[in-house]
Tab-separated table of C-alpha atoms and ligand atoms in Angstrom:
chain	number	residue	atom	x	y	z
M	22	MET	CA	13.639	107.299	90.364
M	23	ALA	CA	10.807	106.133	88.531
M	24	ALA	CA	9.653	103.307	88.398
M	25	ALA	CA	9.724	101.122	84.877
M	26	ASN	CA	6.282	101.616	84.027
M	27	PHE	CA	5.483	105.576	84.095
M	28	ALA	CA	4.330	107.431	81.480
M	29	ASP	CA	7.449	108.528	79.677
M	30	SER	CA	9.025	111.730	80.702
M	31	ALA	CA	9.112	113.166	77.067
M	32	SER	CA	5.576	113.332	77.133
M	33	ALA	CA	5.061	115.818	79.480
M	34	ALA	CA	6.403	118.100	77.079
M	35	THR	CA	3.529	118.141	74.709
M	36	LEU	CA	0.802	118.206	77.284
M	37	PRO	CA	-0.946	121.422	77.794
M	38	LEU	CA	0.726	123.132	80.736
M	39	ALA	CA	4.291	122.266	80.025
M	40	GLY	CA	6.418	124.959	81.215
M	41	ILE	CA	3.928	126.576	83.758
M	42	ARG	CA	5.838	126.096	86.880
M	43	VAL	CA	3.834	125.729	90.515
M	44	ILE	CA	5.403	126.908	93.215
M	45	ASP	CA	2.862	125.246	95.705
M	46	PHE	CA	2.413	125.695	99.339
M	47	THR	CA	-1.005	123.568	100.082
M	48	GLN	CA	-1.250	121.263	102.586
M	49	VAL	CA	-4.776	118.323	103.357
M	50	MET	CA	-6.607	118.423	100.216
M	51	MET	CA	-8.024	121.456	98.641
M	52	GLY	CA	-4.933	122.568	97.643
M	53	PRO	CA	-3.281	119.118	97.020
M	54	VAL	CA	-6.164	118.380	95.202
M	55	CYS	CA	-5.826	121.337	92.176
M	56	THR	CA	-1.890	121.578	92.821
M	57	GLN	CA	-2.502	117.521	91.049
M	58	MET	CA	-4.794	118.155	89.272
M	59	LEU	CA	-2.049	121.235	87.082
M	60	ALA	CA	0.449	118.185	87.417
M	61	ASP	CA	-1.182	115.545	85.948
M	62	HIS	CA	-1.423	117.591	83.041
M	63	GLY	CA	2.353	118.723	82.848
M	64	ALA	CA	2.805	121.639	85.097
M	65	ASP	CA	6.080	121.012	87.169
M	66	VAL	CA	4.641	121.340	90.451
M	67	ILE	CA	7.525	122.401	93.477
M	68	LYS	CA	6.066	120.849	96.231
M	69	ILE	CA	7.254	123.130	99.910
M	70	GLU	CA	6.551	121.100	103.033
M	71	ARG	CA	7.848	121.100	106.589
M	72	GLN	CA	10.533	120.188	107.888
M	73	GLY	CA	10.132	117.000	109.181
M	74	ALA	CA	6.497	116.470	109.022
M	75	GLY	CA	5.075	117.979	105.373
M	76	ASP	CA	2.207	117.833	104.348
M	77	LEU	CA	-0.622	116.771	106.846
M	78	SER	CA	-1.755	114.469	104.844
M	79	ARG	CA	1.524	112.418	104.993
M	80	SER	CA	0.218	110.967	108.954
M	81	THR	CA	-3.210	111.732	108.103
M	82	PHE	CA	-5.991	108.930	108.892
M	83	ALA	CA	-4.747	106.497	106.564
M	84	PRO	CA	-3.246	103.198	108.873
M	85	VAL	CA	0.558	103.326	106.229
M	86	ALA	CA	1.795	106.794	107.249
M	87	GLY	CA	4.141	109.429	105.684
M	88	HIS	CA	5.327	108.626	101.742
M	89	ASP	CA	3.100	105.476	101.762
M	90	ASN	CA	0.113	106.792	102.854
M	91	PRO	CA	-3.203	106.013	100.400
M	92	ILE	CA	-4.487	109.413	101.347
M	93	PHE	CA	-0.836	111.788	100.832
M	94	CYS	CA	0.108	109.918	96.990
M	95	SER	CA	-3.811	110.275	96.160
M	96	LEU	CA	-3.543	113.985	95.831
M	97	ASN	CA	0.621	113.714	95.296
M	98	ARG	CA	1.516	112.038	92.311
M	99	ASN	CA	3.471	114.408	89.028
M	100	LYS	CA	5.376	116.136	91.803
M	101	ARG	CA	8.424	116.952	93.152
M	102	SER	CA	8.666	117.916	97.247
M	103	VAL	CA	11.147	120.155	99.438
M	104	GLU	CA	11.716	120.363	102.594
M	105	ILE	CA	12.268	124.041	103.517
M	106	ASP	CA	11.958	125.817	107.307
M	107	LEU	CA	10.105	129.011	105.614
M	108	ARG	CA	11.340	131.012	109.374
M	109	ASP	CA	14.298	130.725	107.584
M	110	ALA	CA	16.208	133.439	105.991
M	111	ALA	CA	18.408	132.385	103.838
M	112	GLN	CA	16.190	129.028	102.952
M	113	LEU	CA	13.307	131.905	102.601
M	114	GLU	CA	15.369	133.328	100.108
M	115	LEU	CA	15.813	131.091	97.834
M	116	VAL	CA	12.343	129.944	97.540
M	117	LYS	CA	11.634	133.620	96.935
M	118	ALA	CA	13.773	133.154	93.428
M	119	LEU	CA	12.124	130.116	92.824
M	120	ILE	CA	8.925	132.842	93.348
M	121	ALA	CA	10.948	134.904	91.072
M	122	ASP	CA	11.028	132.667	88.320
M	123	ALA	CA	7.277	131.607	88.114
M	124	ASP	CA	4.220	130.917	87.019
M	125	VAL	CA	1.485	130.740	89.911
M	126	VAL	CA	2.371	130.238	93.594
M	127	THR	CA	-0.717	127.994	95.857
M	128	ASN	CA	-1.393	128.263	99.867
M	129	ASN	CA	-4.302	127.204	101.799
M	130	PHE	CA	-3.035	128.318	104.807
M	131	ARG	CA	-5.209	130.010	106.982
M	132	ALA	CA	-5.287	133.547	106.220
M	133	GLY	CA	-2.567	135.756	107.407
M	134	VAL	CA	-0.130	132.786	107.022
M	135	MET	CA	1.563	133.968	104.523
M	136	GLU	CA	1.956	137.691	104.631
M	137	ARG	CA	3.856	136.256	108.665
M	138	LEU	CA	5.799	135.017	106.769
M	139	GLY	CA	6.700	137.344	104.008
M	140	LEU	CA	4.969	135.513	100.872
M	141	GLY	CA	2.023	137.480	101.142
M	142	TYR	CA	0.596	138.854	97.064
M	143	GLU	CA	2.094	141.928	97.505
M	144	ASP	CA	5.016	140.842	98.004
M	145	CYS	CA	5.158	137.554	95.689
M	146	LYS	CA	4.114	140.435	92.732
M	147	ARG	CA	7.007	142.480	93.630
M	148	LEU	CA	8.893	139.532	93.604
M	149	ASN	CA	7.217	138.499	89.746
M	150	PRO	CA	4.712	140.308	88.429
M	151	ARG	CA	3.845	138.175	85.834
M	152	ILE	CA	2.325	135.304	88.964
M	153	ILE	CA	-0.269	134.132	89.475
M	154	TYR	CA	-0.987	133.195	93.177
M	155	ALA	CA	-4.151	131.291	94.257
M	156	VAL	CA	-5.581	131.134	97.593
M	157	GLY	CA	-7.814	128.602	99.368
M	158	THR	CA	-9.445	129.885	102.297
M	159	GLY	CA	-12.466	127.681	104.330
M	160	PHE	CA	-14.658	130.780	104.728
M	161	GLY	CA	-12.621	133.791	102.924
M	162	GLU	CA	-9.269	135.648	103.349
M	163	THR	CA	-11.270	138.729	105.357
M	164	GLY	CA	-14.794	138.688	106.958
M	165	PRO	CA	-16.012	136.995	110.338
M	166	TYR	CA	-15.128	134.164	109.934
M	167	ALA	CA	-11.336	134.374	107.679
M	168	HIS	CA	-9.930	133.306	111.677
M	169	LYS	CA	-10.961	130.144	111.232
M	170	GLY	CA	-9.555	126.669	110.609
M	171	GLY	CA	-11.154	125.901	107.845
M	172	GLN	CA	-13.022	122.501	106.710
M	173	ASP	CA	-14.570	120.281	104.147
M	174	VAL	CA	-17.250	119.015	107.222
M	175	LEU	CA	-17.313	122.641	108.486
M	176	ALA	CA	-18.753	123.493	105.364
M	177	GLN	CA	-21.804	121.288	104.011
M	178	ALA	CA	-22.947	122.054	108.251
M	179	MET	CA	-22.520	125.650	107.341
M	180	THR	CA	-24.524	126.023	103.683
M	181	GLY	CA	-26.713	123.288	104.360
M	182	VAL	CA	-25.179	120.849	102.246
M	183	MET	CA	-26.120	118.535	105.575
M	184	ALA	CA	-28.931	119.461	106.746
M	185	ARG	CA	-29.873	118.158	103.400
M	186	ARG	CA	-29.458	114.871	104.141
M	187	ALA	CA	-31.712	114.253	105.805
M	188	ASP	CA	-32.681	110.521	104.993
M	189	ALA	CA	-30.675	108.058	103.759
M	190	ALA	CA	-32.923	106.347	101.307
M	191	VAL	CA	-32.593	109.608	98.331
M	192	PRO	CA	-31.399	109.510	95.043
M	193	VAL	CA	-29.538	112.619	96.986
M	194	SER	CA	-25.640	111.595	97.067
M	195	ILE	CA	-24.307	114.262	99.597
M	196	TYR	CA	-21.537	114.974	102.745
M	197	PRO	CA	-19.485	111.310	104.299
M	198	THR	CA	-16.702	112.189	101.246
M	199	ALA	CA	-14.923	115.780	100.734
M	200	LEU	CA	-17.111	117.694	97.992
M	201	ALA	CA	-16.449	120.544	99.682
M	202	ASP	CA	-12.589	120.221	99.287
M	203	TYR	CA	-12.623	118.650	95.781
M	204	THR	CA	-15.198	120.994	94.042
M	205	ALA	CA	-13.290	124.153	95.769
M	206	GLY	CA	-9.584	122.364	94.261
M	207	MET	CA	-11.255	121.956	91.398
M	208	HIS	CA	-12.835	126.178	91.232
M	209	MET	CA	-8.607	126.990	92.285
M	210	VAL	CA	-7.492	125.456	88.955
M	211	GLN	CA	-10.217	126.889	87.121
M	212	GLY	CA	-9.126	130.330	88.656
M	213	ILE	CA	-5.871	129.408	87.420
M	214	LEU	CA	-6.186	128.981	84.362
M	215	LEU	CA	-8.571	131.623	83.919
M	216	ALA	CA	-5.290	133.758	84.976
M	217	LEU	CA	-3.039	132.116	82.421
M	218	LEU	CA	-5.205	133.150	79.583
M	219	GLN	CA	-5.633	136.369	80.612
M	220	ARG	CA	-2.109	136.775	81.206
M	221	GLU	CA	-1.332	136.554	77.526
M	222	ARG	CA	-3.156	139.607	76.629
M	223	SER	CA	-2.472	141.441	79.911
M	224	GLY	CA	1.306	140.689	80.432
M	225	GLU	CA	0.226	140.500	84.139
M	226	GLY	CA	-0.489	137.818	87.367
M	227	GLN	CA	-3.364	138.174	89.274
M	228	LYS	CA	-4.468	136.833	92.762
M	229	ILE	CA	-7.444	134.526	92.935
M	230	ALA	CA	-8.791	133.287	95.962
M	231	VAL	CA	-11.904	130.380	96.697
M	232	SER	CA	-13.120	128.954	100.137
M	233	LEU	CA	-14.783	126.382	100.937
M	234	TYR	CA	-18.191	127.850	102.070
M	235	ASP	CA	-18.249	129.423	98.763
M	236	SER	CA	-17.849	126.800	96.623
M	237	MET	CA	-20.847	125.303	98.829
M	238	LEU	CA	-22.998	128.209	98.180
M	239	ALA	CA	-21.664	127.799	94.860
M	240	MET	CA	-23.026	124.332	94.015
M	241	GLN	CA	-25.620	124.750	95.939
M	242	MET	CA	-26.606	127.480	92.862
M	243	GLN	CA	-30.454	125.444	92.099
M	244	GLU	CA	-31.710	125.596	95.595
M	245	ALA	CA	-30.455	128.580	96.302
M	246	ALA	CA	-32.317	130.244	93.683
M	247	MET	CA	-35.830	128.293	94.319
M	248	ILE	CA	-35.294	129.775	97.681
M	249	MET	CA	-34.568	133.748	96.899
M	250	MET	CA	-36.390	134.051	94.023
M	251	ALA	CA	-39.817	131.426	94.758
M	252	ASP	CA	-39.492	131.512	97.690
M	253	SER	CA	-39.689	127.671	98.355
M	254	GLU	CA	-37.586	124.461	98.752
M	255	VAL	CA	-36.318	122.320	96.240
M	256	ASN	CA	-36.373	118.923	98.196
M	257	TRP	CA	-34.974	115.818	94.895
M	258	ALA	CA	-35.273	113.662	98.345
M	259	ALA	CA	-39.114	113.833	98.037
M	260	MET	CA	-39.851	113.740	94.234
M	261	PRO	CA	-42.502	110.772	95.156
M	262	LEU	CA	-41.797	109.242	91.523
M	263	SER	CA	-37.464	108.742	92.532
M	264	GLY	CA	-36.710	107.197	95.389
M	265	VAL	CA	-33.901	103.864	96.471
M	266	PHE	CA	-36.185	100.304	96.223
M	267	HIS	CA	-34.947	97.122	97.243
M	268	THR	CA	-35.243	94.193	95.311
M	269	THR	CA	-34.198	90.554	96.573
M	270	THR	CA	-30.485	90.854	95.133
M	271	GLY	CA	-30.011	94.634	96.279
M	272	PRO	CA	-30.554	97.668	95.874
M	273	LEU	CA	-31.167	100.182	93.080
M	274	VAL	CA	-32.537	104.064	92.344
M	275	LEU	CA	-34.757	105.664	90.884
M	276	VAL	CA	-34.791	108.674	88.899
M	277	GLY	CA	-38.053	109.180	87.591
M	278	ALA	CA	-37.473	112.360	85.727
M	279	PHE	CA	-36.958	113.703	82.630
M	280	LYS	CA	-40.322	112.369	80.890
M	281	ALA	CA	-43.395	113.075	79.228
M	282	ASN	CA	-45.093	110.760	81.887
M	283	PRO	CA	-42.339	108.551	83.627
M	284	LEU	CA	-45.519	107.186	85.696
M	285	ARG	CA	-46.762	105.539	82.959
M	286	ASP	CA	-43.334	104.456	82.217
M	287	ILE	CA	-42.644	102.844	85.490
M	288	CYS	CA	-46.021	100.810	85.809
M	289	ALA	CA	-44.887	99.199	82.240
M	290	ALA	CA	-41.454	98.902	83.679
M	291	LEU	CA	-43.299	97.244	86.924
M	292	GLU	CA	-45.749	95.035	84.654
M	293	ILE	CA	-49.219	97.110	87.027
M	294	GLU	CA	-52.222	98.639	85.200
M	295	ASP	CA	-51.544	102.626	84.520
M	296	LEU	CA	-50.906	104.250	87.836
M	297	SER	CA	-51.193	107.620	86.285
M	298	LEU	CA	-54.578	107.249	85.167
M	299	ASP	CA	-55.681	107.300	88.809
M	300	ALA	CA	-56.734	110.557	90.265
M	301	ARG	CA	-54.393	110.049	93.101
M	302	PHE	CA	-51.737	110.439	90.796
M	303	ALA	CA	-52.846	112.033	87.260
M	304	ASN	CA	-50.081	114.426	87.849
M	305	LEU	CA	-47.257	116.545	90.280
M	306	PRO	CA	-49.789	118.039	93.059
M	307	ALA	CA	-51.037	115.378	93.228
M	308	GLN	CA	-48.467	112.100	93.393
M	309	PHE	CA	-46.959	114.284	95.775
M	310	GLU	CA	-49.771	114.263	98.069
M	311	HIS	CA	-50.230	110.548	97.600
M	312	LYS	CA	-46.552	109.089	97.589
M	313	GLU	CA	-46.818	106.569	100.361
M	314	ALA	CA	-49.118	105.280	98.768
M	315	LEU	CA	-47.512	105.598	95.551
M	316	HIS	CA	-44.414	104.353	97.170
M	317	ALA	CA	-46.169	101.142	98.215
M	318	ILE	CA	-47.086	99.378	94.728
M	319	PHE	CA	-43.096	100.204	93.431
M	320	ARG	CA	-41.946	98.714	97.125
M	321	ALA	CA	-44.321	95.829	96.752
M	322	ARG	CA	-43.355	95.142	93.147
M	323	PHE	CA	-39.434	95.389	93.375
M	324	ALA	CA	-39.278	92.566	96.759
M	325	SER	CA	-40.439	90.778	94.178
M	326	ASP	CA	-37.065	90.403	92.031
M	327	THR	CA	-33.998	90.535	91.361
M	328	ARG	CA	-32.253	94.007	91.353
M	329	GLU	CA	-30.669	92.961	87.065
M	330	HIS	CA	-34.865	91.762	86.117
M	331	TRP	CA	-35.383	95.083	87.319
M	332	LEU	CA	-32.601	97.335	86.279
M	333	ALA	CA	-33.486	95.365	82.400
M	334	GLN	CA	-37.238	96.519	82.871
M	335	LEU	CA	-36.446	100.097	83.742
M	336	GLU	CA	-33.711	99.912	81.249
M	337	ALA	CA	-36.119	99.041	78.451
M	338	GLN	CA	-38.629	101.952	78.900
M	339	ASP	CA	-35.489	104.175	79.181
M	340	LEU	CA	-36.436	105.361	82.831
M	341	LEU	CA	-33.288	106.315	84.678
M	342	SER	CA	-31.976	103.654	86.591
M	343	ALA	CA	-28.924	102.241	88.143
M	344	PRO	CA	-27.888	100.337	91.233
M	345	VAL	CA	-26.866	101.256	94.231
M	346	ARG	CA	-23.275	99.943	95.218
M	347	GLU	CA	-20.187	100.212	96.816
M	348	MET	CA	-17.342	102.303	95.435
M	349	ARG	CA	-14.878	98.867	95.793
M	350	GLU	CA	-17.229	97.612	92.800
M	351	ALA	CA	-17.430	100.942	91.407
M	352	LEU	CA	-13.484	100.759	90.607
M	353	VAL	CA	-13.446	97.204	89.143
M	354	ASP	CA	-16.923	98.174	86.593
M	355	ALA	CA	-16.778	97.632	82.899
M	356	GLN	CA	-17.432	101.720	81.647
M	357	THR	CA	-14.221	102.926	84.776
M	358	LEU	CA	-12.076	100.389	82.878
M	359	HIS	CA	-13.317	101.748	79.594
M	360	ASN	CA	-12.746	105.548	80.727
M	361	ALA	CA	-9.108	104.069	81.279
M	362	MET	CA	-9.891	105.863	85.162
M	363	ILE	CA	-7.539	104.155	86.650
M	364	ILE	CA	-3.970	104.828	86.008
M	365	GLU	CA	-0.597	101.786	87.877
M	366	GLY	CA	2.463	101.819	88.487
M	367	ARG	CA	4.929	100.879	91.258
M	368	SER	CA	6.429	102.628	93.282
M	369	SER	CA	10.367	102.946	93.433
M	370	THR	CA	10.925	100.558	97.105
M	371	GLY	CA	8.299	98.321	94.664
M	372	GLN	CA	5.001	99.673	95.905
M	373	PRO	CA	1.768	99.278	94.069
M	374	LEU	CA	0.754	102.313	92.696
M	375	LYS	CA	-3.129	102.765	91.562
M	376	PHE	CA	-5.394	105.294	90.750
M	377	VAL	CA	-7.982	107.737	89.577
M	378	ALA	CA	-7.004	109.248	86.904
M	379	SER	CA	-7.887	112.202	85.764
M	380	PRO	CA	-11.238	112.502	84.486
M	381	ILE	CA	-10.719	115.404	81.960
M	382	ARG	CA	-9.698	113.230	78.573
M	383	MET	CA	-8.510	115.396	75.547
M	384	SER	CA	-8.539	114.336	72.237
M	385	ASP	CA	-4.267	114.428	72.114
M	386	VAL	CA	-3.131	114.206	75.076
M	387	ARG	CA	-3.819	111.978	77.966
M	388	ALA	CA	-2.839	112.331	81.676
M	389	GLY	CA	-0.753	109.607	83.173
M	390	LEU	CA	1.462	108.926	86.036
M	391	ARG	CA	4.979	111.021	86.033
M	392	ARG	CA	6.345	110.883	89.050
M	393	GLU	CA	6.017	108.911	91.820
M	394	PRO	CA	3.907	110.708	95.126
M	395	PRO	CA	7.422	112.270	96.473
M	396	ARG	CA	9.026	111.456	99.386
M	397	LEU	CA	8.897	114.089	101.883
M	398	GLY	CA	12.453	116.327	101.056
M	399	GLU	CA	13.143	113.804	98.354
M	400	HIS	CA	14.251	116.699	95.387
M	401	THR	CA	15.478	118.955	98.924
M	402	GLN	CA	19.073	119.164	96.921
M	403	GLU	CA	17.873	118.963	93.180
M	404	VAL	CA	15.201	122.403	93.515
M	405	LEU	CA	17.654	124.556	95.619
M	406	ALA	CA	20.667	124.350	93.480
M	407	GLU	CA	17.822	125.540	90.783
M	408	ALA	CA	17.114	128.241	92.814
M	409	ARG	CA	20.517	129.462	93.673
M	410	ALA	CA	21.713	129.349	90.378
M	411	LEU	CA	18.549	131.189	89.254
M	412	LEU	CA	19.995	133.439	92.268
M	413	GLU	CA	23.033	133.765	90.262
M	414	GLN	CA	21.651	134.532	87.033
M	415	ALA	CA	20.216	137.321	88.742
M	416	ALA	CA	23.278	138.516	89.947
M	417	ALA	CA	24.726	138.592	87.343
Y	504	OXK	C1	-6.005	122.791	107.836
Y	504	OXK	C2	-5.411	124.008	108.626
Y	504	OXK	C3	-6.702	124.219	109.566
Y	504	OXK	C4	-4.489	124.086	109.476
Y	504	OXK	O1	-4.366	124.847	110.223
Y	504	OXK	P1	-3.176	124.805	110.647
Y	504	OXK	O2	-2.944	123.993	111.123
Y	504	OXK	O3	-3.297	125.870	112.672
Y	504	OXK	O4	-2.336	125.525	109.884
Y	504	OXK	P2	-2.364	127.140	109.649
Y	504	OXK	O5	-2.698	127.450	108.219
Y	504	OXK	O6	-3.539	127.774	110.778
Y	504	OXK	O7	-0.705	127.949	110.192
Y	504	OXK	C5	0.336	126.788	109.497
Y	504	OXK	C6	1.777	127.283	110.168
Y	504	OXK	O8	3.044	126.529	109.833
Y	504	OXK	C7	3.524	126.734	109.238
Y	504	OXK	N1	4.436	126.759	107.936
Y	504	OXK	C8	4.440	126.271	107.235
Y	504	OXK	N2	4.971	125.979	106.743
Y	504	OXK	C9	6.006	126.361	107.014
Y	504	OXK	C10	7.215	126.148	107.099
Y	504	OXK	N3	7.444	124.825	105.614
Y	504	OXK	N4	8.079	126.352	107.056
Y	504	OXK	C11	7.844	126.976	108.497
Y	504	OXK	N5	6.994	127.427	108.822
Y	504	OXK	C12	5.970	126.202	108.468
Y	504	OXK	C13	3.204	128.845	108.637
Y	504	OXK	O9	3.988	129.940	109.042
Y	504	OXK	C14	1.275	129.049	109.891
Y	504	OXK	O10	1.764	129.335	111.067
Y	504	OXK	P3	1.428	130.166	112.551
Y	504	OXK	O11	2.222	131.476	111.208
Y	504	OXK	O12	2.526	130.741	113.379
Y	504	OXK	O13	0.189	130.395	112.569
Y	504	OXK	C15	-5.568	125.885	107.922
Y	504	OXK	O14	-4.283	125.974	107.010
Y	504	OXK	C16	-7.090	126.391	107.664
Y	504	OXK	O15	-7.780	126.421	107.891
Y	504	OXK	N6	-6.560	125.940	105.713
Y	504	OXK	C17	-8.220	126.873	104.525
Y	504	OXK	C18	-8.749	125.606	104.631
Y	504	OXK	C19	-7.964	123.707	104.137
Y	504	OXK	O16	-7.909	124.331	103.484
Y	504	OXK	N7	-7.964	123.043	104.767
Y	504	OXK	C20	-8.413	122.255	105.234
Y	504	OXK	C21	-8.998	121.347	104.427
Y	504	OXK	S1	-9.012	119.324	104.106
Y	504	OXK	C22	-9.721	119.013	104.959
Y	504	OXK	O17	-10.690	119.690	105.005
Y	504	OXK	C23	-9.247	117.705	104.990
Y	504	OXK	O18	-9.231	116.807	104.394
Y	504	OXK	O19	-10.892	116.863	106.028
């Protein structure tokens, strides 16, 4: 039962993916973050879960298990949950009836799992030539690592992302969140939308595949081109006019870039002589060479006053700068609230639900919370009745 403060379900019909049905075999993060984006924007996402345990993220990491686990909740709003034993022939037939009538099938099992279940792309295409079949793996469906279990941190480790984080005091934020899962999940969304568009013209579906590994390589497109085309490493962390600096009231980050003479402007903000006139710091190569001397001057100035003071000074020079802060602060920030980035509801058991909203803003519609994250198997009877009706219809 939906709580009273949920978005009006009638408004779902106005969302861009209204009428699109997704049979969703995904679990943990890469797949669920993709299908939540589809669900937020109006798709009917039917989440197929293992009997008894369900999605691994119902029981991972968080202190609360099951339906109330915030990790699970953050990835599974606006979906229906069905508990199914895919090894049971009768239940598998019902799932196939759903696929025959659906638009999209998604999974992020290890390569080969869906084929062994009789639910590979060729099987699904035979059931429904219009089906769009989206696969997320760790490394690829074939190739030397296809058999390995995939996980976010492994993809970051193997593609150079982790190696880049050599020093915590740098203006690059990498690793300590599920970058690979989120990126690959968003690539999966894009692949599905592209295939939906192409289906408009061709009348046929197709398979799209993404992996954690490829997404991490793609994310580093600039650094990769520098290595392959100029045999040079871009080290954003070492940029001489950027860095994290400590003030009397907390750290700030300064990115001295995208200006004609950022060093002159930094000096103006710090109210010191213009160091860009000093031969040691006159150009970028010289600034690299004497970075330690430059940063010693910056550090001493920043340490002499408050963060608020220095941010105002830097902003007055239109220098890119920001406080370095905890996520707790960002979640209640005026810009976060202004952007409507938090959506709230209350579950049917009375649990407060509070999530980060879809970051995609559309001028005519706004995705919201229509369904609470489902209890395991909450919609089993309802969805199986729909599947039986589809089977009867097909037989008639
Ligand atoms: C996450 C995994 C390592 C989990 O590995 P496993 O738990 O060993 O699962 P597998 O995918 O290998 O296989 C699932 C098995 O469960 C069976 N299975 C699944 N669903 C059902 C149902 N409903 N009924 C019956 N049986 C089922 C399925 O047939 C397979 O059996 P068999 O056929 O007998 O094998 C892997 O799925 C994987 O590499 N996925 C791709 C990359 C990925 O998404 N990684 C997690 C990202 S999240 C992340 O990084 C993070 O949050 O941290």
